PDB file of C-alpha atoms in Angstrom:
ATOM      1  CA  MET J  22     -24.119 -69.831 -99.502  1.00  0.00           C
ATOM      2  CA  ALA J  23     -27.338 -69.481-100.800  1.00  0.00           C
ATOM      3  CA  THR J  24     -27.965 -67.640-104.003  1.00  0.00           C
ATOM      4  CA  LYS J  25     -30.260 -64.780-104.393  1.00  0.00           C
ATOM      5  CA  TYR J  26     -33.295 -66.906-105.875  1.00  0.00           C
ATOM      6  CA  GLU J  27     -32.643 -69.328-103.296  1.00  0.00           C
ATOM      7  CA  ARG J  28     -33.311 -67.121-100.413  1.00  0.00           C
ATOM      8  CA  ILE J  29     -36.575 -65.494-102.177  1.00  0.00           C
ATOM      9  CA  ALA J  30     -37.782 -68.835-102.351  1.00  0.00           C
ATOM     10  CA  ASP J  31     -36.827 -69.800 -98.842  1.00  0.00           C
ATOM     11  CA  ALA J  32     -38.924 -66.232 -97.824  1.00  0.00           C
ATOM     12  CA  LEU J  33     -42.111 -67.143-100.215  1.00  0.00           C
ATOM     13  CA  ARG J  34     -41.868 -70.765 -98.735  1.00  0.00           C
ATOM     14  CA  GLU J  35     -41.744 -69.573 -94.986  1.00  0.00           C
ATOM     15  CA  GLU J  36     -45.068 -67.206 -95.752  1.00  0.00           C
ATOM     16  CA  ILE J  37     -46.781 -70.007 -97.248  1.00  0.00           C
ATOM     17  CA  ARG J  38     -46.101 -72.528 -94.345  1.00  0.00           C
ATOM     18  CA  ALA J  39     -46.752 -70.047 -91.760  1.00  0.00           C
ATOM     19  CA  GLY J  40     -50.179 -69.494 -93.148  1.00  0.00           C
ATOM     20  CA  GLN J  41     -49.466 -65.988 -94.109  1.00  0.00           C
ATOM     21  CA  LEU J  42     -49.974 -66.830 -97.686  1.00  0.00           C
ATOM     22  CA  LYS J  43     -52.719 -68.862 -97.947  1.00  0.00           C
ATOM     23  CA  PRO J  44     -54.135 -71.968-100.206  1.00  0.00           C
ATOM     24  CA  GLY J  45     -55.660 -70.350-103.542  1.00  0.00           C
ATOM     25  CA  THR J  46     -53.884 -66.822-102.508  1.00  0.00           C
ATOM     26  CA  ARG J  47     -52.644 -64.843-106.095  1.00  0.00           C
ATOM     27  CA  LEU J  48     -49.048 -63.972-105.962  1.00  0.00           C
ATOM     28  CA  PRO J  49     -48.125 -60.399-106.654  1.00  0.00           C
ATOM     29  CA  ALA J  50     -46.896 -60.224-110.207  1.00  0.00           C
ATOM     30  CA  GLU J  51     -43.358 -60.923-111.163  1.00  0.00           C
ATOM     31  CA  THR J  52     -42.693 -57.185-111.659  1.00  0.00           C
ATOM     32  CA  ALA J  53     -43.989 -56.310-108.297  1.00  0.00           C
ATOM     33  CA  LEU J  54     -42.111 -59.266-106.374  1.00  0.00           C
ATOM     34  CA  ALA J  55     -38.955 -57.951-108.263  1.00  0.00           C
ATOM     35  CA  GLU J  56     -39.311 -54.576-106.904  1.00  0.00           C
ATOM     36  CA  GLN J  57     -40.036 -56.023-103.365  1.00  0.00           C
ATOM     37  CA  TYR J  58     -36.692 -58.075-103.330  1.00  0.00           C
ATOM     38  CA  ASP J  59     -34.741 -55.679-105.424  1.00  0.00           C
ATOM     39  CA  THR J  60     -33.964 -58.239-108.235  1.00  0.00           C
ATOM     40  CA  SER J  61     -34.686 -58.966-111.586  1.00  0.00           C
ATOM     41  CA  VAL J  62     -37.888 -60.808-112.992  1.00  0.00           C
ATOM     42  CA  PRO J  63     -35.453 -63.599-114.434  1.00  0.00           C
ATOM     43  CA  THR J  64     -34.630 -63.967-110.413  1.00  0.00           C
ATOM     44  CA  ILE J  65     -37.950 -64.161-109.202  1.00  0.00           C
ATOM     45  CA  ARG J  66     -38.691 -66.641-111.816  1.00  0.00           C
ATOM     46  CA  GLN J  67     -35.896 -68.862-110.870  1.00  0.00           C
ATOM     47  CA  ALA J  68     -37.616 -68.602-107.265  1.00  0.00           C
ATOM     48  CA  THR J  69     -40.814 -69.727-108.181  1.00  0.00           C
ATOM     49  CA  GLY J  70     -39.824 -72.209-110.057  1.00  0.00           C
ATOM     50  CA  VAL J  71     -38.069 -74.028-107.136  1.00  0.00           C
ATOM     51  CA  LEU J  72     -41.575 -73.528-105.555  1.00  0.00           C
ATOM     52  CA  VAL J  73     -43.619 -74.718-108.572  1.00  0.00           C
ATOM     53  CA  ALA J  74     -41.457 -78.034-108.432  1.00  0.00           C
ATOM     54  CA  GLU J  75     -42.164 -78.289-104.780  1.00  0.00           C
ATOM     55  CA  GLY J  76     -45.746 -78.523-105.541  1.00  0.00           C
ATOM     56  CA  LEU J  77     -46.679 -75.240-103.071  1.00  0.00           C
ATOM     57  CA  ILE J  78     -47.351 -72.946-105.946  1.00  0.00           C
ATOM     58  CA  GLU J  79     -48.638 -73.115-109.542  1.00  0.00           C
ATOM     59  CA  LYS J  80     -49.012 -71.099-112.460  1.00  0.00           C
ATOM     60  CA  GLN J  81     -52.236 -71.169-114.060  1.00  0.00           C
ATOM     61  CA  HIS J  82     -52.239 -70.047-117.869  1.00  0.00           C
ATOM     62  CA  GLY J  83     -53.391 -66.418-118.360  1.00  0.00           C
ATOM     63  CA  ARG J  84     -54.408 -66.033-114.624  1.00  0.00           C
ATOM     64  CA  GLY J  85     -51.161 -65.496-112.507  1.00  0.00           C
ATOM     65  CA  THR J  86     -49.431 -67.713-109.904  1.00  0.00           C
ATOM     66  CA  PHE J  87     -51.294 -69.304-106.622  1.00  0.00           C
ATOM     67  CA  VAL J  88     -50.610 -70.887-103.986  1.00  0.00           C
ATOM     68  CA  ARG J  89     -51.618 -74.487-104.492  1.00  0.00           C
ATOM     69  CA  LYS J  90     -54.261 -76.103-102.411  1.00  0.00           C
ATOM     70  CA  GLU J  91     -53.725 -79.385-100.988  1.00  0.00           C
ATOM     71  CA  PRO J  92     -55.451 -81.565-103.217  1.00  0.00           C
ATOM     72  CA  THR J  93     -57.966 -84.278-102.333  1.00  0.00           C
ATOM     73  CA  ARG J  94     -56.636 -87.413-101.008  1.00  0.00           C
ATOM     74  CA  VAL J  95     -57.517 -90.626-101.873  1.00  0.00           C
ATOM     75  CA  VAL J  96     -56.585 -93.454 -99.698  1.00  0.00           C
ATOM     76  CA  ARG J  97     -56.956 -96.510-101.754  1.00  0.00           C
ATOM     77  CA  ASP J  98     -57.779-100.022 -99.673  1.00  0.00           C
ATOM     78  CA  ASN J  99     -58.180-103.625-100.721  1.00  0.00           C
ATOM     79  CA  ALA J 100     -61.256-103.856 -98.912  1.00  0.00           C
ATOM     80  CA  ARG J 101     -63.020-101.366-101.197  1.00  0.00           C
ATOM     81  CA  HIS J 102     -63.843-104.530-103.548  1.00  0.00           C
ATOM     82  CA  GLN J 103     -66.180-106.509-101.005  1.00  0.00           C
ATOM     83  CA  TRP J 104     -67.838-103.342 -99.664  1.00  0.00           C
ATOM     84  CA  GLU J 105     -68.966-102.724-103.553  1.00  0.00           C
ATOM     85  CA  LYS J 106     -69.728-106.514-103.750  1.00  0.00           C
ATOM     86  CA  ASP J 107     -71.682-106.125-100.764  1.00  0.00           C
ATOM     87  CA  ARG J 108     -74.064-103.417-101.979  1.00  0.00           C
ATOM     88  CA  ALA J 109     -74.010-104.898-105.644  1.00  0.00           C
ATOM     89  CA  ARG J 110     -77.618-106.468-105.268  1.00  0.00           C
ATOM     90  CA  ALA J 111     -78.800-103.813-102.768  1.00  0.00           C
ATOM     91  CA  SER J 112     -81.984-101.478-103.734  1.00  0.00           C
ATOM     92  CA  GLU J 113     -81.124 -98.670-106.425  1.00  0.00           C
ATOM     93  CA  ALA J 114     -81.746 -96.371-103.280  1.00  0.00           C
ATOM     94  CA  GLU J 115     -79.405 -97.867-101.343  1.00  0.00           C
ATOM     95  CA  ARG J 116     -76.584 -97.948-103.963  1.00  0.00           C
ATOM     96  CA  LEU J 117     -77.508 -94.301-104.798  1.00  0.00           C
ATOM     97  CA  LYS J 118     -76.444 -92.883-101.568  1.00  0.00           C
ATOM     98  CA  THR J 119     -72.704 -93.503-102.103  1.00  0.00           C
ATOM     99  CA  GLY J 120     -69.730 -95.003-104.310  1.00  0.00           C
ATOM    100  CA  ALA J 121     -66.325 -96.182-103.906  1.00  0.00           C
ATOM    101  CA  THR J 122     -64.880 -92.570-104.734  1.00  0.00           C
ATOM    102  CA  GLU J 123     -66.831 -91.369-102.029  1.00  0.00           C
ATOM    103  CA  ARG J 124     -65.856 -94.217 -99.662  1.00  0.00           C
ATOM    104  CA  ASP J 125     -61.939 -93.445-100.895  1.00  0.00           C
ATOM    105  CA  THR J 126     -62.102 -89.399-100.334  1.00  0.00           C
ATOM    106  CA  GLY J 127     -64.928 -88.938 -97.699  1.00  0.00           C
ATOM    107  CA  LEU J 128     -66.668 -86.792-100.087  1.00  0.00           C
ATOM    108  CA  THR J 129     -70.336 -87.150-100.736  1.00  0.00           C
ATOM    109  CA  ILE J 130     -71.997 -87.723-104.442  1.00  0.00           C
ATOM    110  CA  ASN J 131     -72.562 -83.754-104.716  1.00  0.00           C
ATOM    111  CA  ASP J 132     -69.212 -82.727-104.510  1.00  0.00           C
ATOM    112  CA  LEU J 133     -67.831 -84.946-107.147  1.00  0.00           C
ATOM    113  CA  VAL J 134     -68.074 -84.223-111.005  1.00  0.00           C
ATOM    114  CA  PHE J 135     -68.406 -87.281-112.917  1.00  0.00           C
ATOM    115  CA  GLU J 136     -67.063 -87.511-116.570  1.00  0.00           C
ATOM    116  CA  ALA J 137     -67.300 -90.960-118.841  1.00  0.00           C
ATOM    117  CA  SER J 138     -67.067 -91.443-122.531  1.00  0.00           C
ATOM    118  CA  TYR J 139     -67.512 -95.112-124.199  1.00  0.00           C
ATOM    119  CA  GLU J 140     -66.015 -96.481-127.200  1.00  0.00           C
ATOM    120  CA  GLN J 141     -66.140 -99.854-129.220  1.00  0.00           C
ATOM    121  CA  VAL J 142     -62.512-100.834-129.896  1.00  0.00           C
ATOM    122  CA  PRO J 143     -61.087-103.870-131.113  1.00  0.00           C
ATOM    123  CA  ALA J 144     -59.191-106.027-128.220  1.00  0.00           C
ATOM    124  CA  THR J 145     -55.434-105.386-128.758  1.00  0.00           C
ATOM    125  CA  ALA J 146     -53.069-108.688-128.468  1.00  0.00           C
ATOM    126  CA  GLU J 147     -52.502-108.090-125.009  1.00  0.00           C
ATOM    127  CA  LEU J 148     -56.253-107.860-123.818  1.00  0.00           C
ATOM    128  CA  ALA J 149     -57.491-110.350-126.257  1.00  0.00           C
ATOM    129  CA  GLY J 150     -55.238-112.890-124.028  1.00  0.00           C
ATOM    130  CA  MET J 151     -55.982-111.730-120.667  1.00  0.00           C
ATOM    131  CA  PHE J 152     -59.679-112.047-121.829  1.00  0.00           C
ATOM    132  CA  GLY J 153     -59.072-115.231-123.458  1.00  0.00           C
ATOM    133  CA  VAL J 154     -61.103-114.142-126.682  1.00  0.00           C
ATOM    134  CA  PRO J 155     -59.523-113.700-130.266  1.00  0.00           C
ATOM    135  CA  GLU J 156     -57.583-110.569-130.967  1.00  0.00           C
ATOM    136  CA  GLY J 157     -59.926-107.953-132.539  1.00  0.00           C
ATOM    137  CA  THR J 158     -62.807-109.131-130.839  1.00  0.00           C
ATOM    138  CA  THR J 159     -64.843-105.883-130.007  1.00  0.00           C
ATOM    139  CA  LEU J 160     -64.478-104.155-126.216  1.00  0.00           C
ATOM    140  CA  LEU J 161     -66.182-101.624-124.729  1.00  0.00           C
ATOM    141  CA  GLN J 162     -63.604 -99.308-123.476  1.00  0.00           C
ATOM    142  CA  ARG J 163     -64.693 -96.934-120.617  1.00  0.00           C
ATOM    143  CA  THR J 164     -62.902 -94.078-119.681  1.00  0.00           C
ATOM    144  CA  TYR J 165     -63.534 -92.185-116.377  1.00  0.00           C
ATOM    145  CA  ARG J 166     -62.562 -88.746-114.517  1.00  0.00           C
ATOM    146  CA  THR J 167     -63.640 -87.878-111.629  1.00  0.00           C
ATOM    147  CA  ARG J 168     -62.866 -84.496-110.069  1.00  0.00           C
ATOM    148  CA  TYR J 169     -63.921 -82.936-106.229  1.00  0.00           C
ATOM    149  CA  ARG J 170     -66.179 -79.923-107.756  1.00  0.00           C
ATOM    150  CA  GLU J 171     -64.047 -77.295-105.933  1.00  0.00           C
ATOM    151  CA  GLU J 172     -60.574 -78.576-108.180  1.00  0.00           C
ATOM    152  CA  ARG J 173     -59.752 -78.423-111.487  1.00  0.00           C
ATOM    153  CA  THR J 174     -58.181 -81.218-112.000  1.00  0.00           C
ATOM    154  CA  PRO J 175     -59.366 -84.932-111.669  1.00  0.00           C
ATOM    155  CA  LEU J 176     -58.558 -87.727-108.853  1.00  0.00           C
ATOM    156  CA  ASN J 177     -57.556 -90.182-111.271  1.00  0.00           C
ATOM    157  CA  ARG J 178     -58.185 -91.463-114.476  1.00  0.00           C
ATOM    158  CA  SER J 179     -59.542 -94.894-115.246  1.00  0.00           C
ATOM    159  CA  GLN J 180     -59.884 -96.969-118.646  1.00  0.00           C
ATOM    160  CA  SER J 181     -61.933 -99.807-118.328  1.00  0.00           C
ATOM    161  CA  TYR J 182     -62.554-102.739-121.015  1.00  0.00           C
ATOM    162  CA  LEU J 183     -65.357-105.434-120.863  1.00  0.00           C
ATOM    163  CA  VAL J 184     -66.132-107.852-123.718  1.00  0.00           C
ATOM    164  CA  LEU J 185     -69.052-106.395-125.602  1.00  0.00           C
ATOM    165  CA  ASP J 186     -70.684-109.682-126.418  1.00  0.00           C
ATOM    166  CA  MET J 187     -70.408-110.370-122.588  1.00  0.00           C
ATOM    167  CA  ILE J 188     -72.616-107.548-121.331  1.00  0.00           C
ATOM    168  CA  ALA J 189     -74.939-106.769-124.411  1.00  0.00           C
ATOM    169  CA  SER J 190     -77.880-108.619-123.011  1.00  0.00           C
ATOM    170  CA  ASN J 191     -78.499-105.094-121.292  1.00  0.00           C
ATOM    171  CA  PRO J 192     -78.563-102.220-123.476  1.00  0.00           C
ATOM    172  CA  ASP J 193     -78.103 -99.876-120.570  1.00  0.00           C
ATOM    173  CA  LEU J 194     -74.366-101.005-120.182  1.00  0.00           C
ATOM    174  CA  LEU J 195     -73.440 -99.496-123.434  1.00  0.00           C
ATOM    175  CA  ARG J 196     -74.741 -96.051-122.762  1.00  0.00           C
ATOM    176  CA  GLU J 197     -72.116 -93.569-121.305  1.00  0.00           C
ATOM    177  CA  ASP J 198     -75.033 -91.366-120.127  1.00  0.00           C
ATOM    178  CA  GLN J 199     -76.169 -93.968-117.591  1.00  0.00           C
ATOM    179  CA  GLU J 200     -73.093 -92.879-115.833  1.00  0.00           C
ATOM    180  CA  PRO J 201     -72.427 -92.502-112.913  1.00  0.00           C
ATOM    181  CA  TRP J 202     -73.996 -96.052-112.446  1.00  0.00           C
ATOM    182  CA  PRO J 203     -75.208 -97.029-108.895  1.00  0.00           C
ATOM    183  CA  GLY J 204     -73.180 -99.770-107.301  1.00  0.00           C
ATOM    184  CA  GLY J 205     -70.543 -99.705-109.899  1.00  0.00           C
ATOM    185  CA  THR J 206     -69.111-102.125-112.493  1.00  0.00           C
ATOM    186  CA  GLN J 207     -70.035-105.086-109.971  1.00  0.00           C
ATOM    187  CA  ASN J 208     -73.636-104.100-109.998  1.00  0.00           C
ATOM    188  CA  GLN J 209     -73.263-103.347-113.587  1.00  0.00           C
ATOM    189  CA  LEU J 210     -72.159-107.026-114.268  1.00  0.00           C
ATOM    190  CA  TRP J 211     -74.704-108.846-111.746  1.00  0.00           C
ATOM    191  CA  THR J 212     -77.412-107.135-114.010  1.00  0.00           C
ATOM    192  CA  VAL J 213     -76.166-109.628-116.829  1.00  0.00           C
ATOM    193  CA  GLY J 214     -75.225-112.712-114.437  1.00  0.00           C
ATOM    194  CA  ILE J 215     -72.097-112.246-113.663  1.00  0.00           C
ATOM    195  CA  GLU J 216     -70.584-112.632-110.227  1.00  0.00           C
ATOM    196  CA  LEU J 217     -67.180-111.303-109.428  1.00  0.00           C
ATOM    197  CA  ASP J 218     -65.028-113.987-107.421  1.00  0.00           C
ATOM    198  CA  ARG J 219     -61.828-112.179-107.010  1.00  0.00           C
ATOM    199  CA  VAL J 220     -59.905-108.631-108.150  1.00  0.00           C
ATOM    200  CA  VAL J 221     -56.270-108.851-108.986  1.00  0.00           C
ATOM    201  CA  GLU J 222     -54.312-105.318-108.871  1.00  0.00           C
ATOM    202  CA  THR J 223     -50.577-104.769-109.664  1.00  0.00           C
ATOM    203  CA  PHE J 224     -48.948-101.497-109.252  1.00  0.00           C
ATOM    204  CA  GLN J 225     -46.082 -99.922-111.061  1.00  0.00           C
ATOM    205  CA  ALA J 226     -44.744 -96.314-110.520  1.00  0.00           C
ATOM    206  CA  ARG J 227     -43.296 -94.116-113.588  1.00  0.00           C
ATOM    207  CA  PRO J 228     -42.914 -90.829-114.544  1.00  0.00           C
ATOM    208  CA  PRO J 229     -45.925 -89.149-116.209  1.00  0.00           C
ATOM    209  CA  THR J 230     -46.496 -88.624-119.726  1.00  0.00           C
ATOM    210  CA  PRO J 231     -46.791 -84.366-120.468  1.00  0.00           C
ATOM    211  CA  GLU J 232     -50.790 -85.332-121.467  1.00  0.00           C
ATOM    212  CA  GLU J 233     -50.947 -87.161-117.706  1.00  0.00           C
ATOM    213  CA  VAL J 234     -48.904 -83.758-116.062  1.00  0.00           C
ATOM    214  CA  GLU J 235     -51.594 -81.646-117.746  1.00  0.00           C
ATOM    215  CA  GLU J 236     -54.643 -83.568-117.266  1.00  0.00           C
ATOM    216  CA  LEU J 237     -53.600 -84.101-113.427  1.00  0.00           C
ATOM    217  CA  GLY J 238     -52.261 -80.641-112.403  1.00  0.00           C
ATOM    218  CA  LEU J 239     -48.929 -82.781-111.235  1.00  0.00           C
ATOM    219  CA  PRO J 240     -46.156 -80.842-109.924  1.00  0.00           C
ATOM    220  CA  ALA J 241     -42.505 -81.524-111.405  1.00  0.00           C
ATOM    221  CA  GLY J 242     -41.033 -84.449-109.997  1.00  0.00           C
ATOM    222  CA  VAL J 243     -44.185 -86.113-109.086  1.00  0.00           C
ATOM    223  CA  SER J 244     -44.819 -89.834-110.377  1.00  0.00           C
ATOM    224  CA  VAL J 245     -47.816 -91.434-111.623  1.00  0.00           C
ATOM    225  CA  LEU J 246     -48.965 -94.906-109.917  1.00  0.00           C
ATOM    226  CA  ILE J 247     -50.653 -97.453-112.782  1.00  0.00           C
ATOM    227  CA  LEU J 248     -52.915 -99.598-111.404  1.00  0.00           C
ATOM    228  CA  ARG J 249     -53.786-102.238-113.705  1.00  0.00           C
ATOM    229  CA  LYS J 250     -57.224-104.053-111.767  1.00  0.00           C
ATOM    230  CA  VAL J 251     -58.331-107.516-113.303  1.00  0.00           C
ATOM    231  CA  GLY J 252     -61.700-108.509-112.393  1.00  0.00           C
ATOM    232  CA  ILE J 253     -62.302-112.277-112.194  1.00  0.00           C
ATOM    233  CA  ASP J 254     -65.620-114.356-112.210  1.00  0.00           C
ATOM    234  CA  THR J 255     -66.802-117.462-110.182  1.00  0.00           C
ATOM    235  CA  THR J 256     -65.921-119.299-113.503  1.00  0.00           C
ATOM    236  CA  ASP J 257     -62.396-118.068-113.550  1.00  0.00           C
ATOM    237  CA  ARG J 258     -63.306-115.808-116.531  1.00  0.00           C
ATOM    238  CA  VAL J 259     -61.499-112.668-116.845  1.00  0.00           C
ATOM    239  CA  VAL J 260     -64.673-110.120-117.157  1.00  0.00           C
ATOM    240  CA  GLU J 261     -63.062-106.873-116.732  1.00  0.00           C
ATOM    241  CA  VAL J 262     -59.512-104.978-117.163  1.00  0.00           C
ATOM    242  CA  ALA J 263     -59.146-101.650-116.006  1.00  0.00           C
ATOM    243  CA  ASP J 264     -56.145 -99.387-116.168  1.00  0.00           C
ATOM    244  CA  VAL J 265     -56.158 -96.359-113.616  1.00  0.00           C
ATOM    245  CA  VAL J 266     -53.822 -93.222-113.241  1.00  0.00           C
ATOM    246  CA  LEU J 267     -53.184 -92.420-109.724  1.00  0.00           C
ATOM    247  CA  PRO J 268     -51.135 -89.070-109.027  1.00  0.00           C
ATOM    248  CA  GLY J 269     -48.451 -89.828-106.570  1.00  0.00           C
ATOM    249  CA  ASP J 270     -48.922 -86.407-104.519  1.00  0.00           C
ATOM    250  CA  ARG J 271     -52.441 -87.175-103.548  1.00  0.00           C
ATOM    251  CA  THR J 272     -52.413 -91.130-103.377  1.00  0.00           C
ATOM    252  CA  GLU J 273     -52.569 -93.199-100.516  1.00  0.00           C
ATOM    253  CA  LEU J 274     -52.835 -97.176-100.775  1.00  0.00           C
ATOM    254  CA  THR J 275     -53.456 -98.973 -97.790  1.00  0.00           C
ATOM    255  CA  PHE J 276     -53.566-102.884 -97.465  1.00  0.00           C
ATOM    256  CA  THR J 277     -54.594-105.093 -94.296  1.00  0.00           C
ATOM    257  CA  THR J 278     -53.917-108.592 -94.654  1.00  0.00           C
ATOM    258  CA  LYS J 279     -55.835-110.882 -92.299  1.00  0.00           C
ATOM    259  CA  LEU J 280     -53.624-113.529 -91.305  1.00  0.00           C
ATOM    260  CA  THR J 281     -54.912-116.895 -89.928  1.00  0.00           C
ATOM    261  CA  ARG J 282     -54.517-117.544 -86.356  1.00  0.00           C
ATOM    262  CA  TRP J 283     -52.265-120.525 -85.422  1.00  0.00           C
TER     263      TRP J 283
END
C-alpha cells in the first residue's frame, strides 16, 4: 500500500503530465500544500523530493519550487565534423549564419548565449603524450559554455586544448573575446594552415560531480557522458584534444555508419 507521501507525489505527477501544472509553473508553498493534502510539511518535502529526483520539478534557491521545463535537447551525430570542415573555408558571411551548436539543437545564433574563457596552462603528462610534446609545454586551454537564452543552465561544458606554438602565428586565436568564432575550431586551425584529417571520439558515462550537478542543473540520478574528442591533421599529428561534459537528460547521440556494398 502506498504511503501518504507517495500518494501526494502521484497526484502532483498526474497534474504535471495532464498539463494542469505547466512547465515553469510555481508550486504552492510547502505549508499551503500541507494544508491542501491535510498532512505535515515533512511529508510534503518527501513527496516533492520524489518528483525532484524524477526531474519533473526543480527547487530554485530563494524562489520556490517549479515544474521543470523540458531542457533543450542536443542531437549530436558524427556527420557534424564533415559539415564543419565543409564550411571551414567558406566566406565569413556564410560561416556567421550558423554553427555546430545551432545545427545540433535547431536553435539560431540569436537564441544562444556563449561564454568562453582562455588560459595558458602547462601540458600534463597525459596531454603531452597525446600531443607528442614534452611535459610542461604551454597549451591554450579553452573552456566553453553555451546555453539557450531562455534556460539557466548550459547545454554542456567543453574544455579544449591546443599547443600554443602551433597556433601562435594568428594572435586572434589567443583571444577569448573573438568567440564565438565563425566556423569553429576547424576554421581557426585553417587560418594557421592546419587541415583536419579525422576526429576520434571516445565516450564514457559516470555520475556527475557536485559541481556538474549545480552547473548543468541535473536531476538526481542523471549521469553525464564524457566525450574525449581528438582532432588529427593530415600529417597524423594531434592538433586538438577536447573534453566535453554532456548532460545525460538532454543529449542524444546518433551515429550513422555507411557500409560499402558487396
